[in-house]
PDB file of C-alpha atoms and ligand atoms in Angstrom:
ATOM      1  CA  MET A   1       1.774  65.273  21.985  1.00 84.00           C
ATOM      2  CA  ASP A   2       5.425  65.264  23.134  1.00 86.00           C
ATOM      3  CA  ASN A   3       8.069  65.372  20.425  1.00 94.00           C
ATOM      4  CA  CYS A   4       5.616  66.332  17.680  1.00 98.00           C
ATOM      5  CA  ILE A   5       7.122  69.227  15.739  1.00 98.00           C
ATOM      6  CA  PHE A   6       3.703  70.502  14.630  1.00 98.00           C
ATOM      7  CA  CYS A   7       2.330  70.445  18.203  1.00 98.00           C
ATOM      8  CA  LYS A   8       5.380  72.536  19.118  1.00 98.00           C
ATOM      9  CA  ILE A   9       4.409  75.010  16.366  1.00 98.00           C
ATOM     10  CA  VAL A  10       0.823  75.107  17.727  1.00 98.00           C
ATOM     11  CA  ASN A  11       2.177  75.765  21.242  1.00 97.00           C
ATOM     12  CA  LYS A  12       4.650  78.389  19.913  1.00 97.00           C
ATOM     13  CA  GLU A  13       7.543  76.380  21.329  1.00 97.00           C
ATOM     14  CA  ILE A  14       9.261  76.674  17.961  1.00 96.00           C
ATOM     15  CA  ASN A  15       9.062  79.530  15.492  1.00 97.00           C
ATOM     16  CA  SER A  16       7.063  79.364  12.308  1.00 98.00           C
ATOM     17  CA  LYS A  17       5.732  81.884   9.829  1.00 98.00           C
ATOM     18  CA  ILE A  18       2.042  81.773  10.761  1.00 98.00           C
ATOM     19  CA  VAL A  19      -0.338  83.052   8.075  1.00 98.00           C
ATOM     20  CA  TYR A  20      -3.660  82.161   9.739  1.00 98.00           C
ATOM     21  CA  GLU A  21      -4.840  81.037  13.164  1.00 98.00           C
ATOM     22  CA  ASP A  22      -8.164  80.421  14.913  1.00 98.00           C
ATOM     23  CA  ASP A  23      -9.433  78.182  17.733  1.00 98.00           C
ATOM     24  CA  LEU A  24      -9.246  74.994  15.664  1.00 98.00           C
ATOM     25  CA  VAL A  25      -6.410  75.339  13.163  1.00 98.00           C
ATOM     26  CA  ILE A  26      -3.182  77.077  12.342  1.00 98.00           C
ATOM     27  CA  ALA A  27      -1.601  77.676   8.920  1.00 98.00           C
ATOM     28  CA  PHE A  28       2.066  78.482   8.352  1.00 98.00           C
ATOM     29  CA  LEU A  29       4.655  78.594   5.594  1.00 98.00           C
ATOM     30  CA  ASP A  30       6.283  75.257   4.860  1.00 98.00           C
ATOM     31  CA  LEU A  31       9.983  75.295   5.748  1.00 98.00           C
ATOM     32  CA  ASN A  32      10.763  73.924   2.280  1.00 98.00           C
ATOM     33  CA  GLN A  33       8.918  76.132  -0.203  1.00 97.00           C
ATOM     34  CA  ASP A  34       8.095  73.711  -3.043  1.00 97.00           C
ATOM     35  CA  CYS A  35       6.547  76.771  -4.706  1.00 97.00           C
ATOM     36  CA  PRO A  36       6.161  80.410  -3.573  1.00 98.00           C
ATOM     37  CA  GLY A  37       3.579  80.545  -0.766  1.00 98.00           C
ATOM     38  CA  HIS A  38       3.657  76.803   0.014  1.00 98.00           C
ATOM     39  CA  CYS A  39       1.693  76.543   3.284  1.00 98.00           C
ATOM     40  CA  LEU A  40       0.441  73.860   5.627  1.00 99.00           C
ATOM     41  CA  ILE A  41      -2.876  73.902   7.494  1.00 99.00           C
ATOM     42  CA  ILE A  42      -2.968  71.740  10.606  1.00 98.00           C
ATOM     43  CA  PRO A  43      -5.534  71.067  13.327  1.00 98.00           C
ATOM     44  CA  LYS A  44      -4.446  72.368  16.733  1.00 98.00           C
ATOM     45  CA  GLU A  45      -5.397  69.044  18.260  1.00 98.00           C
ATOM     46  CA  HIS A  46      -2.839  66.303  17.583  1.00 98.00           C
ATOM     47  CA  VAL A  47      -4.378  63.829  15.159  1.00 98.00           C
ATOM     48  CA  LEU A  48      -2.332  61.484  13.008  1.00 98.00           C
ATOM     49  CA  SER A  49      -4.000  61.187   9.626  1.00 98.00           C
ATOM     50  CA  LEU A  50      -7.141  61.318   7.493  1.00 98.00           C
ATOM     51  CA  HIS A  51      -8.414  58.288   9.416  1.00 98.00           C
ATOM     52  CA  ASP A  52      -8.297  60.226  12.677  1.00 98.00           C
ATOM     53  CA  ILE A  53      -9.493  63.761  11.904  1.00 98.00           C
ATOM     54  CA  SER A  54     -13.138  64.671  12.611  1.00 98.00           C
ATOM     55  CA  GLU A  55     -15.386  65.621   9.694  1.00 98.00           C
ATOM     56  CA  SER A  56     -16.108  69.013  11.237  1.00 98.00           C
ATOM     57  CA  VAL A  57     -12.427  69.937  11.599  1.00 98.00           C
ATOM     58  CA  LEU A  58     -11.703  68.621   8.104  1.00 98.00           C
ATOM     59  CA  ASN A  59     -14.519  70.811   6.708  1.00 98.00           C
ATOM     60  CA  HIS A  60     -13.112  73.765   8.581  1.00 98.00           C
ATOM     61  CA  ILE A  61      -9.633  73.133   7.159  1.00 98.00           C
ATOM     62  CA  LEU A  62     -11.093  73.131   3.628  1.00 98.00           C
ATOM     63  CA  LYS A  63     -12.905  76.410   4.353  1.00 98.00           C
ATOM     64  CA  VAL A  64      -9.646  77.971   5.560  1.00 98.00           C
ATOM     65  CA  ALA A  65      -7.864  76.559   2.469  1.00 98.00           C
ATOM     66  CA  ASN A  66     -10.404  78.332   0.246  1.00 98.00           C
ATOM     67  CA  GLU A  67      -9.903  81.623   2.146  1.00 98.00           C
ATOM     68  CA  LEU A  68      -6.128  81.303   1.806  1.00 98.00           C
ATOM     69  CA  TYR A  69      -6.553  80.553  -1.912  1.00 98.00           C
ATOM     70  CA  TYR A  70      -8.304  83.951  -2.285  1.00 98.00           C
ATOM     71  CA  ASN A  71      -5.475  85.489  -0.259  1.00 98.00           C
ATOM     72  CA  PHE A  72      -2.802  83.919  -2.522  1.00 98.00           C
ATOM     73  CA  GLU A  73      -4.617  85.186  -5.621  1.00 98.00           C
ATOM     74  CA  ASN A  74      -4.667  88.709  -4.195  1.00 97.00           C
ATOM     75  CA  SER A  75      -1.253  88.784  -2.526  1.00 97.00           C
ATOM     76  CA  LEU A  76       0.886  86.587  -4.795  1.00 97.00           C
ATOM     77  CA  ASN A  77      -1.127  86.695  -8.041  1.00 97.00           C
ATOM     78  CA  CYS A  78      -1.222  82.914  -8.217  1.00 98.00           C
ATOM     79  CA  ASP A  79      -3.163  81.328 -11.077  1.00 98.00           C
ATOM     80  CA  GLY A  80      -4.147  78.080  -9.380  1.00 98.00           C
ATOM     81  CA  LEU A  81      -3.807  75.978  -6.241  1.00 98.00           C
ATOM     82  CA  THR A  82      -2.965  72.333  -5.602  1.00 98.00           C
ATOM     83  CA  LEU A  83      -4.069  70.687  -2.354  1.00 98.00           C
ATOM     84  CA  LEU A  84      -1.998  67.712  -1.201  1.00 98.00           C
ATOM     85  CA  GLN A  85      -2.368  65.556   1.872  1.00 98.00           C
ATOM     86  CA  ASN A  86      -0.059  62.635   2.720  1.00 98.00           C
ATOM     87  CA  ASN A  87      -0.914  59.691   4.991  1.00 98.00           C
ATOM     88  CA  GLY A  88       0.837  56.628   6.376  1.00 98.00           C
ATOM     89  CA  CYS A  89       4.200  55.880   4.792  1.00 98.00           C
ATOM     90  CA  ALA A  90       3.713  58.901   2.505  1.00 98.00           C
ATOM     91  CA  GLN A  91       3.653  61.186   5.555  1.00 98.00           C
ATOM     92  CA  ASP A  92       6.899  62.496   7.106  1.00 98.00           C
ATOM     93  CA  VAL A  93       5.357  64.496   9.960  1.00 98.00           C
ATOM     94  CA  LYS A  94       2.906  62.372  11.927  1.00 98.00           C
ATOM     95  CA  HIS A  95       0.425  65.187  12.636  1.00 98.00           C
ATOM     96  CA  PHE A  96      -2.335  65.709  10.049  1.00 98.00           C
ATOM     97  CA  HIS A  97      -1.489  68.489   7.597  1.00 98.00           C
ATOM     98  CA  LEU A  98      -2.876  69.789   4.326  1.00 99.00           C
ATOM     99  CA  HIS A  99      -0.356  71.222   1.855  1.00 99.00           C
ATOM    100  CA  LEU A 100      -1.433  74.340  -0.072  1.00 98.00           C
ATOM    101  CA  LEU A 101       0.662  74.737  -3.206  1.00 98.00           C
ATOM    102  CA  PRO A 102      -0.021  77.943  -5.158  1.00 98.00           C
ATOM    103  CA  LYS A 103       0.544  77.506  -8.904  1.00 98.00           C
ATOM    104  CA  TYR A 104       1.713  80.185 -11.335  1.00 98.00           C
ATOM    105  CA  LEU A 105       1.737  80.713 -15.077  1.00 98.00           C
ATOM    106  CA  LYS A 106       4.847  82.783 -14.345  1.00 95.00           C
ATOM    107  CA  LYS A 107       6.517  82.015 -11.002  1.00 93.00           C
ATOM    108  CA  PRO A 108       7.236  85.154  -8.906  1.00 94.00           C
ATOM    109  CA  ASP A 109      10.851  85.728  -7.924  1.00 95.00           C
ATOM    110  CA  LEU A 110      10.373  86.543  -4.227  1.00 96.00           C
ATOM    111  CA  SER A 111      12.238  85.723  -1.010  1.00 97.00           C
ATOM    112  CA  VAL A 112      10.412  83.806   1.725  1.00 98.00           C
ATOM    113  CA  ASP A 113      10.236  86.998   3.815  1.00 98.00           C
ATOM    114  CA  GLU A 114       8.698  88.909   0.908  1.00 98.00           C
ATOM    115  CA  ILE A 115       6.156  86.117   0.367  1.00 98.00           C
ATOM    116  CA  TYR A 116       5.298  86.065   4.064  1.00 98.00           C
ATOM    117  CA  THR A 117       4.844  89.856   4.234  1.00 98.00           C
ATOM    118  CA  LYS A 118       2.556  89.813   1.194  1.00 97.00           C
ATOM    119  CA  ILE A 119       0.382  86.994   2.594  1.00 97.00           C
ATOM    120  CA  ILE A 120      -0.015  88.370   6.121  1.00 97.00           C
ATOM    121  CA  THR A 121      -0.850  91.900   5.014  1.00 92.00           C
ATOM    122  CA  LYS A 122      -3.758  90.688   2.849  1.00 79.00           C
TER     123      LYS A 122
HETATM  124  P1  AMP B   1       4.767  65.414   4.528  1.00 96.92           P
HETATM  125  O1  AMP B   1       5.735  64.694   3.650  1.00 96.92           O
HETATM  126  O2  AMP B   1       3.427  65.591   3.898  1.00 96.92           O
HETATM  127  O3  AMP B   1       4.687  64.806   5.918  1.00 96.92           O
HETATM  128  O4  AMP B   1       5.335  66.884   4.653  1.00 96.92           O
HETATM  129  C1  AMP B   1       5.815  67.442   5.838  1.00 96.92           C
HETATM  130  C2  AMP B   1       6.132  68.872   5.524  1.00 96.92           C
HETATM  131  O5  AMP B   1       6.420  69.537   6.730  1.00 96.92           O
HETATM  132  C3  AMP B   1       7.360  69.055   4.600  1.00 96.92           C
HETATM  133  O6  AMP B   1       6.962  69.775   3.442  1.00 96.92           O
HETATM  134  C4  AMP B   1       8.333  69.852   5.474  1.00 96.92           C
HETATM  135  O7  AMP B   1       9.068  70.787   4.730  1.00 96.92           O
HETATM  136  C5  AMP B   1       7.405  70.516   6.465  1.00 96.92           C
HETATM  137  N1  AMP B   1       8.016  70.877   7.739  1.00 96.92           N
HETATM  138  C6  AMP B   1       8.711  70.075   8.567  1.00 96.92           C
HETATM  139  N2  AMP B   1       9.101  70.757   9.671  1.00 96.92           N
HETATM  140  C7  AMP B   1       8.627  72.015   9.526  1.00 96.92           C
HETATM  141  C8  AMP B   1       8.690  73.202  10.318  1.00 96.92           C
HETATM  142  N3  AMP B   1       9.319  73.229  11.496  1.00 96.92           N
HETATM  143  N4  AMP B   1       8.097  74.322   9.856  1.00 96.92           N
HETATM  144  C9  AMP B   1       7.465  74.315   8.662  1.00 96.92           C
HETATM  145  N5  AMP B   1       7.346  73.227   7.874  1.00 96.92           N
HETATM  146  C10 AMP B   1       7.931  72.094   8.291  1.00 96.92           C
HETATM  147 ZN1   ZN B   2       1.217  66.927  16.922  1.00 96.92          ZN
END
Protein backbone atom coordinates (compact mmCIF):
# COMPACT_ATOMS: atom_id res chain seq x y z
CA MET A 1 0.00 0.00 0.00
CA ASP A 2 1.49 3.36 -1.05
CA ASN A 3 2.17 5.87 1.71
CA CYS A 4 1.76 3.32 4.50
CA ILE A 5 4.69 3.73 6.88
CA PHE A 6 4.45 0.12 8.08
CA CYS A 7 4.41 -1.25 4.51
CA LYS A 8 7.58 0.80 3.98
CA ILE A 9 9.10 -0.93 7.04
CA VAL A 10 8.08 -4.34 5.62
CA ASN A 11 9.69 -3.43 2.28
CA LYS A 12 12.81 -2.04 4.03
CA GLU A 13 12.23 1.34 2.41
CA ILE A 14 12.64 2.93 5.82
CA ASN A 15 14.83 1.78 8.68
CA SER A 16 13.49 0.08 11.75
CA LYS A 17 14.96 -2.00 14.54
CA ILE A 18 13.65 -5.42 13.51
CA VAL A 19 13.57 -8.02 16.30
CA TYR A 20 11.77 -10.84 14.44
CA GLU A 21 10.80 -11.63 10.87
CA ASP A 22 9.28 -14.55 8.97
CA ASP A 23 7.16 -15.01 5.82
CA LEU A 24 4.00 -13.60 7.40
CA VAL A 25 4.99 -11.01 10.00
CA ILE A 26 7.65 -8.62 11.14
CA ALA A 27 8.28 -7.26 14.65
CA PHE A 28 10.28 -4.12 15.42
CA LEU A 29 10.93 -1.67 18.22
CA ASP A 30 8.35 1.09 18.50
CA LEU A 31 9.87 4.49 17.72
CA ASN A 32 8.39 5.82 20.97
CA GLN A 33 9.39 3.38 23.70
CA ASP A 34 6.45 3.59 26.14
CA CYS A 35 8.46 1.08 28.19
CA PRO A 36 11.83 -0.64 27.59
CA GLY A 37 11.41 -3.18 24.77
CA HIS A 38 8.12 -1.77 23.46
CA CYS A 39 7.63 -3.60 20.14
CA LEU A 40 5.04 -3.86 17.40
CA ILE A 41 4.14 -7.02 15.48
CA ILE A 42 2.57 -6.42 12.08
CA PRO A 43 1.41 -8.64 9.23
CA LYS A 44 3.49 -8.21 6.08
CA GLU A 45 0.31 -7.93 4.06
CA HIS A 46 -1.37 -4.53 4.39
CA VAL A 47 -4.56 -4.98 6.39
CA LEU A 48 -6.28 -2.16 8.23
CA SER A 49 -7.65 -3.50 11.49
CA LEU A 50 -8.99 -6.40 13.54
CA HIS A 51 -11.96 -6.54 11.17
CA ASP A 52 -9.67 -7.24 8.23
CA ILE A 53 -6.96 -9.62 9.48
CA SER A 54 -7.36 -13.36 8.83
CA GLU A 55 -7.73 -15.71 11.79
CA SER A 56 -4.65 -17.67 10.75
CA VAL A 57 -2.40 -14.59 10.61
CA LEU A 58 -3.85 -13.33 13.89
CA ASN A 59 -3.07 -16.70 15.53
CA HIS A 60 0.43 -16.53 14.14
CA ILE A 61 0.92 -13.02 15.54
CA LEU A 62 -0.13 -14.27 18.99
CA LYS A 63 2.33 -17.17 18.71
CA VAL A 64 5.13 -14.75 17.82
CA ALA A 65 4.04 -12.48 20.72
CA ASN A 66 4.42 -15.42 23.11
CA GLU A 67 7.90 -16.21 21.73
CA LEU A 68 8.94 -12.57 22.11
CA TYR A 69 7.55 -12.58 25.66
CA TYR A 70 9.99 -15.43 26.49
CA ASN A 71 12.73 -13.43 24.77
CA PHE A 72 11.93 -10.30 26.85
CA GLU A 73 11.99 -12.35 30.05
CA ASN A 74 15.41 -13.73 29.16
CA SER A 75 16.97 -10.63 27.60
CA LEU A 76 15.40 -7.77 29.57
CA ASN A 77 14.30 -9.58 32.75
CA CYS A 78 10.76 -8.28 32.37
CA ASP A 79 8.18 -9.42 34.92
CA GLY A 80 5.08 -9.20 32.75
CA LEU A 81 3.72 -8.22 29.34
CA THR A 82 0.77 -6.12 28.20
CA LEU A 83 -0.67 -6.65 24.72
CA LEU A 84 -2.49 -3.68 23.20
CA GLN A 85 -4.16 -3.33 19.83
CA ASN A 86 -5.88 -0.14 18.62
CA ASN A 87 -8.57 0.07 15.93
CA GLY A 88 -10.55 2.77 14.15
CA CYS A 89 -10.24 6.22 15.69
CA ALA A 90 -7.97 4.74 18.38
CA GLN A 91 -5.45 3.75 15.70
CA ASP A 92 -2.83 6.25 14.43
CA VAL A 93 -1.14 3.99 11.87
CA LYS A 94 -3.71 2.43 9.55
CA HIS A 95 -1.92 -0.93 9.20
CA PHE A 96 -2.83 -3.61 11.77
CA HIS A 97 -0.31 -3.76 14.62
CA LEU A 98 -0.10 -5.42 18.01
CA HIS A 99 1.78 -3.52 20.73
CA LEU A 100 3.98 -5.60 23.06
CA LEU A 101 4.66 -3.70 26.27
CA PRO A 102 7.07 -5.45 28.65
CA LYS A 103 6.34 -4.64 32.30
CA TYR A 104 8.87 -4.46 35.13
CA LEU A 105 8.83 -4.51 38.91
CA LYS A 106 11.97 -2.39 38.56
CA LYS A 107 12.36 -0.66 35.18
CA PRO A 108 15.81 -1.21 33.58
CA ASP A 109 17.80 1.92 32.78
CA LEU A 110 18.91 1.06 29.23
CA SER A 111 19.30 2.99 25.98
CA VAL A 112 17.27 1.91 22.95
CA ASP A 113 20.44 0.52 21.34
CA GLU A 114 21.22 -1.52 24.46
CA ILE A 115 17.64 -2.85 24.53
CA TYR A 116 17.82 -3.75 20.84
CA THR A 117 21.16 -5.56 21.22
CA LYS A 118 19.85 -7.58 24.16
CA ILE A 119 16.66 -8.61 22.31
CA ILE A 120 18.29 -9.60 19.02
CA THR A 121 21.07 -11.63 20.61
CA LYS A 122 18.58 -13.82 22.50
P1 LIG B 1 -1.30 3.28 17.36
O1 LIG B 1 -1.74 4.47 18.14
O2 LIG B 1 -1.72 1.99 17.97
O3 LIG B 1 -1.69 3.38 15.89
O4 LIG B 1 0.28 3.27 17.46
C1 LIG B 1 1.14 3.47 16.38
C2 LIG B 1 2.52 3.26 16.91
O5 LIG B 1 3.41 3.24 15.82
C3 LIG B 1 3.01 4.36 17.88
O6 LIG B 1 3.36 3.76 19.12
C4 LIG B 1 4.22 4.95 17.16
O7 LIG B 1 5.24 5.31 18.04
C5 LIG B 1 4.64 3.81 16.25
N1 LIG B 1 5.37 4.21 15.06
C6 LIG B 1 5.01 5.12 14.14
N2 LIG B 1 5.94 5.20 13.16
C7 LIG B 1 6.90 4.31 13.47
C8 LIG B 1 8.13 3.91 12.86
N3 LIG B 1 8.56 4.45 11.72
N4 LIG B 1 8.88 2.96 13.47
C9 LIG B 1 8.47 2.41 14.63
N5 LIG B 1 7.31 2.72 15.25
C10 LIG B 1 6.54 3.67 14.69
ZN1 LIG C 1 0.59 -0.96 5.24
